[in-house]
């Protein structure tokens, strides 16, 4: 990272602190919703003006290094990994995921595909890769997530161009839709409990109505995203894992049929939306 | 044979036109059994958590109808819920609003990181409801409950309705988004009484 970039990052972190202070003031002024939203929008605007300032890009850089460096028991890089557009082709690959992979015989999102490549090409054990795949608050995103951040960043600015037309892909989308409305657990929660209506919040956190393609298009392409509150990048698989935790359900396995189906359905909902990954979240 | 071919041809033309007529994203949702099986394999649960993966009849109905059940099924949900409500043995419905406020603030409990339990479960009411003027970090998934008791003149029948609402929301609003705090064993009867006190006491922050 060069000096200019480091300085810019410091400025932005300063802005994040100012933002936090602005939030407190806004709360005191009883106008916290609008003020907070405006402050975050300003922060996002600054990030757009200088695309190098999102801390999540450090993880994208780390992910790129991990992608190109030989590793794992087989000591090979991931450049032989086919993300759907041919071995080693990363540009625009994320915009076409999830998709069906004939070699794996199933539909995969970006993280599930990277998991598969780390397993099949690099020789990592599946169990160890999915054991603790997500960072706790304050920890940096794990290697797989950093690679996913890198891959997603290479489609940033593009629009989702997923087709999801093959039978297995259609099946994944259909399963994802059913899961979105499926209640379970001691709280009776489904995804739609929080994401079925527009303009609502949980505590102060705004909730996108993911059943509405217009809202899905605005947010789905922002993942993986850097979360200011947890100071790390959170991937989409991690986002869903956290939702299931909040729903009082057991741990959602990374790369499971459920997570892939939900991501497939969400991506279908977001069809045509712009990818802006890594995004930035409260 | 030729006749059969002609029928097949006509049938396939009809299928093509039928498919064309339907919008592209009109893919049918998967059935519930398919989703159940996927959940069972994706969520690694210890034996005593297996029941969480299996929705009861109320949840099944609400999922299948996307929270808009037909009238007969809605009535069945409400009836089952009413039958499940357990009232305090001493008949007193108002507990301690101070404790109620703490329960309303706490989102602790029943998540996989909450074991072994370090404290009693919370109701997390503020996550979805505005309850008091001083707490500004409240959600809007549920209706605001400011002045709940005051607006009802602190009536005994309203206290009872509040108790029932918290114990099992499905009794009054089938397919409500709110958890069934009593029926599902999230909160104890004592804790629900504390929440009723929070809503129905004149000196509670809800009514100040």
CSV table of C-alpha atoms in Angstrom, one decimal:
chain,number,residue,atom,x,y,z
A,1,UNK,CA,0.0,0.0,0.0
A,2,UNK,CA,1.5,3.3,-1.0
A,3,UNK,CA,1.7,6.4,1.2
A,4,UNK,CA,-1.1,8.3,-0.5
A,5,UNK,CA,-3.4,5.4,0.0
A,6,UNK,CA,-2.5,5.0,3.7
A,7,UNK,CA,-3.1,8.7,4.3
A,8,UNK,CA,-6.4,8.5,2.5
A,9,UNK,CA,-7.3,5.5,4.6
A,10,UNK,CA,-6.5,7.4,7.8
A,11,UNK,CA,-8.6,10.3,6.6
A,12,UNK,CA,-11.5,8.0,6.0
A,13,UNK,CA,-11.1,6.3,9.4
A,14,UNK,CA,-11.2,9.7,10.9
A,15,UNK,CA,-14.3,10.4,9.0
A,16,UNK,CA,-15.8,7.2,10.4
A,17,UNK,CA,-15.1,8.5,13.9
A,18,UNK,CA,-16.6,11.8,13.0
A,19,UNK,CA,-19.5,9.9,11.6
A,20,UNK,CA,-19.9,8.0,14.9
A,21,UNK,CA,-19.9,11.4,16.7
A,22,UNK,CA,-22.4,12.8,14.3
A,23,UNK,CA,-24.6,9.8,15.0
A,24,UNK,CA,-24.5,10.5,18.7
A,25,UNK,CA,-25.4,14.2,18.1
A,26,UNK,CA,-28.1,13.3,15.7
A,27,UNK,CA,-29.7,10.9,18.3
A,28,UNK,CA,-29.6,13.7,20.8
A,29,UNK,CA,-31.3,15.9,18.3
A,30,UNK,CA,-34.1,13.4,17.8
A,31,UNK,CA,-33.5,13.2,14.1
A,32,UNK,CA,-31.1,10.3,14.1
A,33,UNK,CA,-32.6,8.4,11.2
A,34,UNK,CA,-32.2,11.0,8.6
A,35,UNK,CA,-29.0,12.4,10.0
A,36,UNK,CA,-27.3,9.0,10.3
A,37,UNK,CA,-28.4,8.0,6.8
A,38,UNK,CA,-27.1,11.3,5.4
A,39,UNK,CA,-23.8,10.9,7.2
A,40,UNK,CA,-23.4,7.3,5.9
A,41,UNK,CA,-24.3,8.4,2.5
A,42,UNK,CA,-21.7,11.1,2.6
A,43,UNK,CA,-19.1,8.5,3.8
A,44,UNK,CA,-20.2,6.3,0.9
A,45,UNK,CA,-19.9,9.2,-1.5
A,46,UNK,CA,-16.3,9.8,-0.3
A,47,UNK,CA,-15.5,6.2,-1.0
A,48,UNK,CA,-17.0,6.4,-4.4
A,49,UNK,CA,-14.9,9.5,-5.2
A,50,UNK,CA,-11.8,7.6,-4.1
A,51,UNK,CA,-12.3,4.0,-4.9
A,52,UNK,CA,-9.1,3.1,-3.1
A,53,UNK,CA,-10.2,4.1,0.3
A,54,UNK,CA,-12.5,1.2,1.4
A,55,UNK,CA,-10.5,-0.8,4.1
A,56,UNK,CA,-12.0,-3.9,2.5
A,57,UNK,CA,-9.7,-3.4,-0.4
A,58,UNK,CA,-6.8,-4.4,1.8
A,59,UNK,CA,-8.5,-7.8,2.0
A,60,UNK,CA,-9.0,-7.9,-1.7
A,61,UNK,CA,-5.3,-7.3,-2.1
A,62,UNK,CA,-4.6,-10.1,0.4
A,63,UNK,CA,-7.1,-12.3,-1.5
A,64,UNK,CA,-5.2,-11.6,-4.8
A,65,UNK,CA,-1.9,-12.6,-3.2
A,66,UNK,CA,-3.6,-15.8,-1.9
A,67,UNK,CA,-5.0,-16.5,-5.3
A,68,UNK,CA,-1.7,-16.3,-7.1
A,69,UNK,CA,0.6,-17.8,-4.5
A,70,UNK,CA,1.2,-21.5,-4.4
A,71,UNK,CA,-0.2,-23.1,-1.2
A,72,UNK,CA,-2.0,-26.0,0.4
A,73,UNK,CA,-0.7,-29.6,0.7
A,74,UNK,CA,-0.4,-29.7,-3.1
A,75,UNK,CA,1.5,-26.4,-3.2
A,76,UNK,CA,-0.3,-25.0,-6.2
A,77,UNK,CA,-1.9,-21.5,-6.7
A,78,UNK,CA,-5.6,-21.1,-7.4
A,79,UNK,CA,-4.8,-19.8,-10.9
A,80,UNK,CA,-6.0,-23.2,-12.2
A,81,UNK,CA,-9.4,-22.6,-10.6
A,82,UNK,CA,-12.2,-22.2,-13.0
A,83,UNK,CA,-14.8,-19.7,-11.7
A,84,UNK,CA,-17.0,-20.3,-14.7
A,85,UNK,CA,-15.2,-18.4,-17.4
A,86,UNK,CA,-12.2,-20.6,-17.7
A,87,UNK,CA,-9.2,-21.6,-15.5
A,88,UNK,CA,-7.7,-18.5,-13.8
A,89,UNK,CA,-10.1,-16.1,-15.3
A,90,UNK,CA,-11.3,-13.7,-12.6
A,91,UNK,CA,-12.4,-10.6,-14.4
A,92,UNK,CA,-16.2,-10.6,-14.6
A,93,UNK,CA,-16.5,-14.1,-13.1
A,94,UNK,CA,-18.4,-12.9,-10.0
A,95,UNK,CA,-21.0,-11.2,-12.1
A,96,UNK,CA,-22.0,-14.6,-13.5
A,97,UNK,CA,-22.2,-16.5,-10.2
A,98,UNK,CA,-23.8,-18.5,-8.8
A,99,UNK,CA,-23.9,-21.0,-11.7
A,100,UNK,CA,-23.9,-24.8,-12.3
A,101,UNK,CA,-20.4,-26.4,-12.4
A,102,UNK,CA,-20.4,-29.7,-14.3
A,103,UNK,CA,-17.1,-30.8,-12.6
A,104,UNK,CA,-18.7,-30.5,-9.2
A,105,UNK,CA,-22.2,-31.5,-10.3
A,106,UNK,CA,-23.8,-28.7,-8.4
A,107,UNK,CA,-24.6,-25.0,-8.3
A,108,UNK,CA,-22.0,-22.8,-6.6
A,109,UNK,CA,-21.7,-19.3,-5.5
A,110,UNK,CA,-18.3,-17.6,-5.4
A,111,UNK,CA,-17.3,-18.8,-1.9
A,112,UNK,CA,-18.5,-22.4,-2.5
A,113,UNK,CA,-16.5,-22.5,-5.7
A,114,UNK,CA,-13.3,-21.2,-4.1
A,115,UNK,CA,-13.8,-23.7,-1.3
A,116,UNK,CA,-14.1,-26.4,-3.9
A,117,UNK,CA,-10.9,-25.2,-5.6
A,118,UNK,CA,-9.0,-25.0,-2.4
A,119,UNK,CA,-10.0,-28.6,-1.7
A,120,UNK,CA,-9.6,-30.1,-5.2
A,121,UNK,CA,-6.6,-28.1,-6.4
A,122,UNK,CA,-4.7,-27.2,-3.3
A,123,UNK,CA,-5.6,-30.3,-1.3
A,124,UNK,CA,-7.0,-28.7,1.8
A,125,UNK,CA,-9.4,-30.8,3.8
A,126,UNK,CA,-13.1,-29.9,3.5
A,127,UNK,CA,-13.8,-30.3,7.2
A,128,UNK,CA,-11.0,-27.9,8.2
A,129,UNK,CA,-12.1,-25.3,5.7
A,130,UNK,CA,-15.7,-25.2,6.9
A,131,UNK,CA,-15.0,-25.6,10.6
A,132,UNK,CA,-14.5,-21.9,11.5
A,133,UNK,CA,-14.9,-20.1,8.2
A,134,UNK,CA,-15.9,-16.7,9.4
A,135,UNK,CA,-14.1,-14.1,11.5
A,136,UNK,CA,-15.3,-13.0,14.9
A,137,UNK,CA,-15.6,-9.2,15.5
A,138,UNK,CA,-12.3,-7.4,15.1
A,139,UNK,CA,-10.7,-10.4,13.3
A,140,UNK,CA,-9.8,-10.0,9.7
A,141,UNK,CA,-11.8,-12.0,7.1
A,142,UNK,CA,-10.4,-15.5,6.7
A,143,UNK,CA,-8.4,-16.5,3.7
A,144,UNK,CA,-11.3,-17.9,1.7
A,145,UNK,CA,-13.3,-14.8,2.4
A,146,UNK,CA,-10.4,-12.6,1.3
A,147,UNK,CA,-10.1,-14.5,-1.9
A,148,UNK,CA,-13.9,-14.1,-2.5
A,149,UNK,CA,-13.5,-10.3,-1.8
A,150,UNK,CA,-10.7,-10.2,-4.4
A,151,UNK,CA,-12.8,-12.1,-7.0
A,152,UNK,CA,-15.9,-10.0,-6.3
A,153,UNK,CA,-13.9,-6.8,-6.6
A,154,UNK,CA,-12.9,-7.8,-10.1
A,155,UNK,CA,-16.6,-7.5,-11.1
A,156,UNK,CA,-17.1,-4.2,-9.3
A,157,UNK,CA,-18.9,-1.7,-11.5
A,158,UNK,CA,-20.4,-4.4,-13.7
A,159,UNK,CA,-24.0,-5.5,-13.6
A,160,UNK,CA,-25.1,-9.0,-12.5
A,161,UNK,CA,-25.3,-11.1,-15.6
A,162,UNK,CA,-26.3,-14.4,-14.0
A,163,UNK,CA,-28.5,-16.6,-16.2
A,164,UNK,CA,-29.7,-19.3,-13.7
A,165,UNK,CA,-31.4,-21.1,-16.6
A,166,UNK,CA,-30.1,-24.6,-16.2
A,167,UNK,CA,-32.4,-27.1,-14.4
A,168,UNK,CA,-30.1,-27.3,-11.4
A,169,UNK,CA,-29.8,-23.5,-11.2
A,170,UNK,CA,-33.6,-23.1,-11.5
A,171,UNK,CA,-34.0,-25.7,-8.7
A,172,UNK,CA,-31.5,-23.7,-6.5
A,173,UNK,CA,-33.5,-20.5,-7.1
A,174,UNK,CA,-36.8,-22.2,-6.3
A,175,UNK,CA,-35.3,-23.7,-3.1
A,176,UNK,CA,-33.9,-20.3,-2.1
A,177,UNK,CA,-37.3,-18.7,-2.5
A,178,UNK,CA,-39.0,-21.4,-0.3
A,179,UNK,CA,-36.3,-21.0,2.3
A,180,UNK,CA,-36.8,-17.2,2.4
A,181,UNK,CA,-40.4,-17.8,3.6
A,182,UNK,CA,-39.7,-20.8,5.8
A,183,UNK,CA,-40.2,-20.3,9.5
A,184,UNK,CA,-38.4,-22.5,12.0
A,185,UNK,CA,-36.8,-22.3,15.4
A,186,UNK,CA,-38.0,-21.0,18.8
A,187,UNK,CA,-38.6,-17.5,17.5
A,188,UNK,CA,-40.7,-18.6,14.5
A,189,UNK,CA,-38.4,-16.5,12.3
A,190,UNK,CA,-38.0,-16.7,8.5
A,191,UNK,CA,-35.9,-14.4,6.3
A,192,UNK,CA,-39.1,-12.6,5.4
A,193,UNK,CA,-39.7,-11.7,9.1
A,194,UNK,CA,-37.2,-8.9,8.7
A,195,UNK,CA,-36.8,-8.6,4.9
A,196,UNK,CA,-40.4,-8.8,3.7
A,197,UNK,CA,-41.5,-5.2,3.9
A,198,UNK,CA,-40.0,-1.9,2.9
A,199,UNK,CA,-38.6,1.0,5.1
A,200,UNK,CA,-38.4,-0.9,8.4
A,201,UNK,CA,-35.6,-1.2,10.9
A,202,UNK,CA,-34.4,-3.5,13.6
A,203,UNK,CA,-33.2,-1.2,16.4
A,204,UNK,CA,-31.5,1.5,14.2
A,205,UNK,CA,-30.5,-0.8,11.4
A,206,UNK,CA,-32.4,-0.4,8.2
A,207,UNK,CA,-33.6,-3.6,6.6
A,208,UNK,CA,-33.8,-4.1,2.8
A,209,UNK,CA,-37.0,-5.7,1.5
A,210,UNK,CA,-35.3,-8.6,-0.4
A,211,UNK,CA,-38.6,-9.9,-1.7
A,212,UNK,CA,-38.7,-6.7,-3.8
A,213,UNK,CA,-36.2,-6.8,-6.7
A,214,UNK,CA,-35.9,-3.1,-6.7
A,215,UNK,CA,-34.4,-3.1,-3.2
A,216,UNK,CA,-32.5,-6.4,-3.8
A,217,UNK,CA,-30.7,-4.8,-6.8
A,218,UNK,CA,-29.4,-2.0,-4.5
A,219,UNK,CA,-27.9,-4.1,-1.8
A,220,UNK,CA,-27.0,-7.7,-2.9
A,221,UNK,CA,-24.1,-6.5,-5.1
A,222,UNK,CA,-22.5,-4.8,-2.1
A,223,UNK,CA,-21.4,-8.1,-0.6
A,224,UNK,CA,-18.7,-8.9,0.5
A,225,UNK,CA,-18.7,-5.7,2.5
A,226,UNK,CA,-16.5,-4.0,5.0
A,227,UNK,CA,-18.5,-3.5,8.2
A,228,UNK,CA,-17.4,-0.5,10.2
A,229,UNK,CA,-19.0,-1.9,13.4
A,230,UNK,CA,-17.0,-5.1,13.3
A,231,UNK,CA,-14.0,-3.7,11.5
A,232,UNK,CA,-13.8,-6.6,9.0
A,233,UNK,CA,-15.1,-7.8,5.7
A,234,UNK,CA,-18.2,-9.9,5.9
A,235,UNK,CA,-18.9,-12.2,3.0
A,236,UNK,CA,-22.4,-13.2,1.8
A,237,UNK,CA,-22.0,-16.7,3.3
A,238,UNK,CA,-21.1,-15.0,6.6
A,239,UNK,CA,-24.0,-12.6,6.3
A,240,UNK,CA,-26.4,-15.6,6.0
A,241,UNK,CA,-24.7,-17.5,8.8
A,242,UNK,CA,-25.2,-14.5,11.1
A,243,UNK,CA,-28.9,-14.3,10.1
A,244,UNK,CA,-29.4,-18.0,11.0
A,245,UNK,CA,-27.6,-17.3,14.4
A,246,UNK,CA,-30.0,-14.4,15.0
A,247,UNK,CA,-32.9,-16.7,14.0
A,248,UNK,CA,-31.8,-19.0,16.9
A,249,UNK,CA,-31.0,-21.8,14.5
A,250,UNK,CA,-27.8,-23.9,14.4
A,251,UNK,CA,-24.7,-22.9,12.4
A,252,UNK,CA,-25.3,-22.7,8.7
A,253,UNK,CA,-22.5,-24.6,6.9
A,254,UNK,CA,-20.5,-22.7,4.3
A,255,UNK,CA,-21.1,-24.0,0.9
A,256,UNK,CA,-24.2,-25.9,2.0
A,257,UNK,CA,-27.2,-26.4,-0.4
A,258,UNK,CA,-29.2,-23.9,1.8
A,259,UNK,CA,-26.7,-21.1,1.6
A,260,UNK,CA,-26.1,-21.6,-2.1
A,261,UNK,CA,-29.9,-21.7,-2.8
A,262,UNK,CA,-30.5,-18.5,-0.8
A,263,UNK,CA,-27.7,-16.7,-2.6
A,264,UNK,CA,-29.0,-18.0,-6.0
A,265,UNK,CA,-32.5,-16.6,-5.2
A,266,UNK,CA,-31.1,-13.3,-3.9
A,267,UNK,CA,-28.9,-12.9,-7.0
A,268,UNK,CA,-32.0,-13.7,-9.2
A,269,UNK,CA,-33.8,-11.0,-7.2
A,270,UNK,CA,-30.9,-8.6,-7.9
A,271,UNK,CA,-30.6,-9.4,-11.6
A,272,UNK,CA,-29.4,-6.4,-13.5
A,273,UNK,CA,-28.2,-4.7,-10.3
A,274,UNK,CA,-24.8,-3.2,-10.1
A,275,UNK,CA,-21.9,-4.9,-8.3
A,276,UNK,CA,-20.2,-2.5,-5.9
A,277,UNK,CA,-18.0,-5.0,-3.9
A,278,UNK,CA,-16.5,-4.7,-1.4
A,279,UNK,CA,-19.3,-2.5,-0.2
A,280,UNK,CA,-19.4,-0.6,3.1
A,281,UNK,CA,-21.8,-1.2,5.9
A,282,UNK,CA,-22.5,0.2,9.2
B,1,UNK,CA,-48.1,-43.7,-35.3
B,2,UNK,CA,-48.3,-40.6,-37.5
B,3,UNK,CA,-51.4,-39.6,-35.5
B,4,UNK,CA,-49.4,-39.9,-32.3
B,5,UNK,CA,-46.6,-37.8,-33.7
B,6,UNK,CA,-49.0,-35.0,-34.7
B,7,UNK,CA,-50.4,-35.0,-31.1
B,8,UNK,CA,-46.9,-34.8,-29.7
B,9,UNK,CA,-46.1,-32.0,-32.0
B,10,UNK,CA,-49.2,-30.0,-31.1
B,11,UNK,CA,-48.5,-30.7,-27.4
B,12,UNK,CA,-44.9,-29.5,-27.6
B,13,UNK,CA,-46.0,-26.3,-29.5
B,14,UNK,CA,-48.5,-25.7,-26.7
B,15,UNK,CA,-45.7,-26.2,-24.1
B,16,UNK,CA,-43.4,-23.8,-25.9
B,17,UNK,CA,-46.1,-21.2,-26.2
B,18,UNK,CA,-47.2,-21.8,-22.6
B,19,UNK,CA,-43.6,-21.3,-21.4
B,20,UNK,CA,-43.2,-18.2,-23.5
B,21,UNK,CA,-46.3,-16.7,-22.1
B,22,UNK,CA,-45.1,-17.0,-18.5
B,23,UNK,CA,-42.6,-14.4,-17.2
B,24,UNK,CA,-39.1,-15.7,-17.0
B,25,UNK,CA,-38.8,-15.5,-13.2
B,26,UNK,CA,-42.1,-17.3,-12.7
B,27,UNK,CA,-40.1,-20.4,-11.5
B,28,UNK,CA,-42.1,-22.3,-9.0
B,29,UNK,CA,-40.9,-22.3,-5.4
B,30,UNK,CA,-39.7,-25.7,-4.1
B,31,UNK,CA,-42.0,-27.7,-1.8
B,32,UNK,CA,-41.7,-27.7,1.9
B,33,UNK,CA,-40.4,-31.2,2.2
B,34,UNK,CA,-37.5,-30.3,-0.1
B,35,UNK,CA,-36.6,-27.3,2.1
B,36,UNK,CA,-36.9,-29.4,5.3
B,37,UNK,CA,-34.4,-31.9,3.9
B,38,UNK,CA,-32.0,-29.2,2.8
B,39,UNK,CA,-32.1,-27.5,6.2
B,40,UNK,CA,-31.5,-30.8,8.0
B,41,UNK,CA,-28.3,-31.3,6.1
B,42,UNK,CA,-27.1,-27.7,6.1
B,43,UNK,CA,-27.5,-26.9,9.8
B,44,UNK,CA,-25.4,-29.2,11.9
B,45,UNK,CA,-27.4,-29.5,15.1
B,46,UNK,CA,-26.8,-31.5,18.2
B,47,UNK,CA,-29.6,-33.9,19.2
B,48,UNK,CA,-31.4,-31.5,21.5
B,49,UNK,CA,-31.5,-28.8,18.7
B,50,UNK,CA,-33.1,-31.1,16.1
B,51,UNK,CA,-36.6,-29.9,17.0
B,52,UNK,CA,-35.7,-26.3,16.1
B,53,UNK,CA,-35.3,-27.5,12.5
B,54,UNK,CA,-38.8,-28.8,12.3
B,55,UNK,CA,-41.6,-26.2,12.0
B,56,UNK,CA,-44.8,-26.9,13.9
B,57,UNK,CA,-48.2,-26.8,12.2
B,58,UNK,CA,-48.6,-23.0,12.7
B,59,UNK,CA,-45.2,-22.2,11.2
B,60,UNK,CA,-45.9,-24.6,8.3
B,61,UNK,CA,-49.2,-22.9,7.5
B,62,UNK,CA,-47.6,-19.4,7.7
B,63,UNK,CA,-44.6,-20.4,5.5
B,64,UNK,CA,-46.8,-22.1,2.9
B,65,UNK,CA,-49.1,-19.1,2.7
B,66,UNK,CA,-46.4,-16.4,3.1
B,67,UNK,CA,-48.1,-15.1,6.2
B,68,UNK,CA,-51.5,-14.7,4.6
B,69,UNK,CA,-53.3,-17.8,5.5
B,70,UNK,CA,-56.9,-18.5,4.3
B,71,UNK,CA,-59.6,-17.8,6.9
B,72,UNK,CA,-60.2,-21.4,8.0
B,73,UNK,CA,-56.5,-22.0,8.6
B,74,UNK,CA,-56.1,-18.6,10.4
B,75,UNK,CA,-58.9,-19.6,12.7
B,76,UNK,CA,-57.2,-23.0,13.4
B,77,UNK,CA,-54.0,-21.2,14.3
B,78,UNK,CA,-55.7,-18.8,16.7
B,79,UNK,CA,-57.6,-21.6,18.3
B,80,UNK,CA,-54.5,-23.7,18.9
B,81,UNK,CA,-52.7,-20.7,20.3
B,82,UNK,CA,-55.5,-19.7,22.7
B,83,UNK,CA,-55.6,-23.3,24.0
B,84,UNK,CA,-51.9,-23.1,24.7
B,85,UNK,CA,-51.9,-20.0,26.9
B,86,UNK,CA,-51.0,-20.7,30.5
B,87,UNK,CA,-52.0,-18.0,33.1
B,88,UNK,CA,-50.3,-17.2,36.4
B,89,UNK,CA,-51.7,-19.4,39.1
B,90,UNK,CA,-52.3,-16.4,41.4
B,91,UNK,CA,-54.2,-14.6,38.7
B,92,UNK,CA,-51.9,-11.5,39.0
B,93,UNK,CA,-50.8,-10.3,35.5
B,94,UNK,CA,-48.6,-7.3,36.5
B,95,UNK,CA,-45.1,-8.0,37.6
B,96,UNK,CA,-42.2,-5.5,38.0
B,97,UNK,CA,-41.8,-3.0,35.2
B,98,UNK,CA,-38.1,-2.3,36.1
B,99,UNK,CA,-37.4,-5.9,35.3
B,100,UNK,CA,-39.7,-5.7,32.3
B,101,UNK,CA,-37.6,-2.8,30.9
B,102,UNK,CA,-34.4,-4.9,31.2
B,103,UNK,CA,-36.1,-7.8,29.5
B,104,UNK,CA,-37.3,-5.5,26.7
B,105,UNK,CA,-33.7,-4.3,26.2
B,106,UNK,CA,-32.0,-7.7,26.2
B,107,UNK,CA,-31.6,-9.8,23.1
B,108,UNK,CA,-29.8,-12.5,24.9
B,109,UNK,CA,-30.7,-16.1,24.7
B,110,UNK,CA,-31.1,-19.2,22.6
B,111,UNK,CA,-28.5,-18.3,20.0
B,112,UNK,CA,-25.8,-21.0,19.6
B,113,UNK,CA,-23.3,-18.6,21.3
B,114,UNK,CA,-25.6,-18.4,24.3
B,115,UNK,CA,-24.7,-21.8,25.7
B,116,UNK,CA,-24.3,-22.6,28.5
B,117,UNK,CA,-26.7,-19.8,29.5
B,118,UNK,CA,-25.0,-16.9,31.3
B,119,UNK,CA,-28.2,-15.1,32.2
B,120,UNK,CA,-32.0,-15.4,31.6
B,121,UNK,CA,-33.4,-14.9,28.1
B,122,UNK,CA,-34.4,-11.4,26.9
B,123,UNK,CA,-37.5,-10.4,24.9
B,124,UNK,CA,-35.6,-7.9,22.8
B,125,UNK,CA,-38.8,-5.9,22.4
B,126,UNK,CA,-36.9,-2.7,21.5
B,127,UNK,CA,-35.6,-4.5,18.4
B,128,UNK,CA,-39.0,-4.1,16.8
B,129,UNK,CA,-41.1,-1.7,19.0
B,130,UNK,CA,-40.7,1.8,20.3
B,131,UNK,CA,-41.6,1.6,24.0
B,132,UNK,CA,-40.3,4.6,25.8
B,133,UNK,CA,-39.3,8.2,24.9
B,134,UNK,CA,-35.8,7.9,26.3
B,135,UNK,CA,-34.7,4.9,24.3
B,136,UNK,CA,-34.1,6.1,20.8
B,137,UNK,CA,-32.5,2.9,19.5
B,138,UNK,CA,-35.8,1.1,18.7
B,139,UNK,CA,-37.0,-0.8,15.6
B,140,UNK,CA,-40.1,-0.3,13.5
B,141,UNK,CA,-40.9,-3.9,12.5
B,142,UNK,CA,-43.7,-3.9,15.1
B,143,UNK,CA,-46.1,-1.0,16.0
B,144,UNK,CA,-44.9,1.6,18.5
B,145,UNK,CA,-46.2,0.9,22.0
B,146,UNK,CA,-45.7,4.3,23.6
B,147,UNK,CA,-48.4,5.2,26.1
B,148,UNK,CA,-49.8,1.7,25.8
B,149,UNK,CA,-51.4,1.5,29.2
B,150,UNK,CA,-52.3,5.2,29.4
B,151,UNK,CA,-54.2,5.0,26.1
B,152,UNK,CA,-56.2,2.1,27.5
B,153,UNK,CA,-56.9,3.6,30.9
B,154,UNK,CA,-54.9,0.8,32.5
B,155,UNK,CA,-57.8,-1.5,32.1
B,156,UNK,CA,-57.7,-5.0,33.5
B,157,UNK,CA,-59.0,-6.6,30.3
B,158,UNK,CA,-56.3,-4.8,28.4
B,159,UNK,CA,-53.6,-6.2,30.8
B,160,UNK,CA,-55.0,-9.6,30.1
B,161,UNK,CA,-54.9,-9.0,26.4
B,162,UNK,CA,-51.3,-7.8,26.6
B,163,UNK,CA,-50.4,-11.0,28.6
B,164,UNK,CA,-52.0,-13.1,26.0
B,165,UNK,CA,-50.4,-11.2,23.1
B,166,UNK,CA,-46.9,-11.7,24.6
B,167,UNK,CA,-47.6,-15.3,25.6
B,168,UNK,CA,-48.8,-16.3,22.2
B,169,UNK,CA,-49.3,-13.6,19.5
B,170,UNK,CA,-50.8,-16.2,17.2
B,171,UNK,CA,-54.0,-16.2,19.3
B,172,UNK,CA,-54.9,-12.7,18.2
B,173,UNK,CA,-53.0,-12.3,15.0
B,174,UNK,CA,-52.4,-15.5,13.0
B,175,UNK,CA,-49.0,-15.5,11.2
B,176,UNK,CA,-47.8,-12.4,13.2
B,177,UNK,CA,-44.1,-11.9,12.9
B,178,UNK,CA,-43.7,-11.7,16.7
B,179,UNK,CA,-42.3,-14.7,18.5
B,180,UNK,CA,-44.6,-16.7,20.8
B,181,UNK,CA,-42.7,-15.9,24.0
B,182,UNK,CA,-44.8,-18.1,26.3
B,183,UNK,CA,-45.8,-21.0,24.1
B,184,UNK,CA,-42.3,-21.4,22.7
B,185,UNK,CA,-40.7,-21.2,26.2
B,186,UNK,CA,-38.6,-18.1,25.4
B,187,UNK,CA,-39.7,-16.2,28.5
B,188,UNK,CA,-41.1,-17.5,31.8
B,189,UNK,CA,-44.6,-16.5,33.1
B,190,UNK,CA,-42.8,-14.2,35.6
B,191,UNK,CA,-40.9,-12.4,32.8
B,192,UNK,CA,-44.1,-12.0,30.8
B,193,UNK,CA,-45.8,-10.5,33.9
B,194,UNK,CA,-42.8,-8.0,34.1
B,195,UNK,CA,-43.4,-7.0,30.5
B,196,UNK,CA,-47.1,-6.6,31.1
B,197,UNK,CA,-46.2,-4.3,34.0
B,198,UNK,CA,-43.9,-2.3,31.6
B,199,UNK,CA,-46.8,-1.7,29.3
B,200,UNK,CA,-49.6,-1.3,31.9
B,201,UNK,CA,-48.0,0.6,34.9
B,202,UNK,CA,-48.7,4.3,35.2
B,203,UNK,CA,-45.1,4.9,36.4
B,204,UNK,CA,-43.5,2.8,33.7
B,205,UNK,CA,-41.3,4.7,31.1
B,206,UNK,CA,-43.8,3.4,28.5
B,207,UNK,CA,-46.5,5.7,30.0
B,208,UNK,CA,-44.3,8.6,31.0
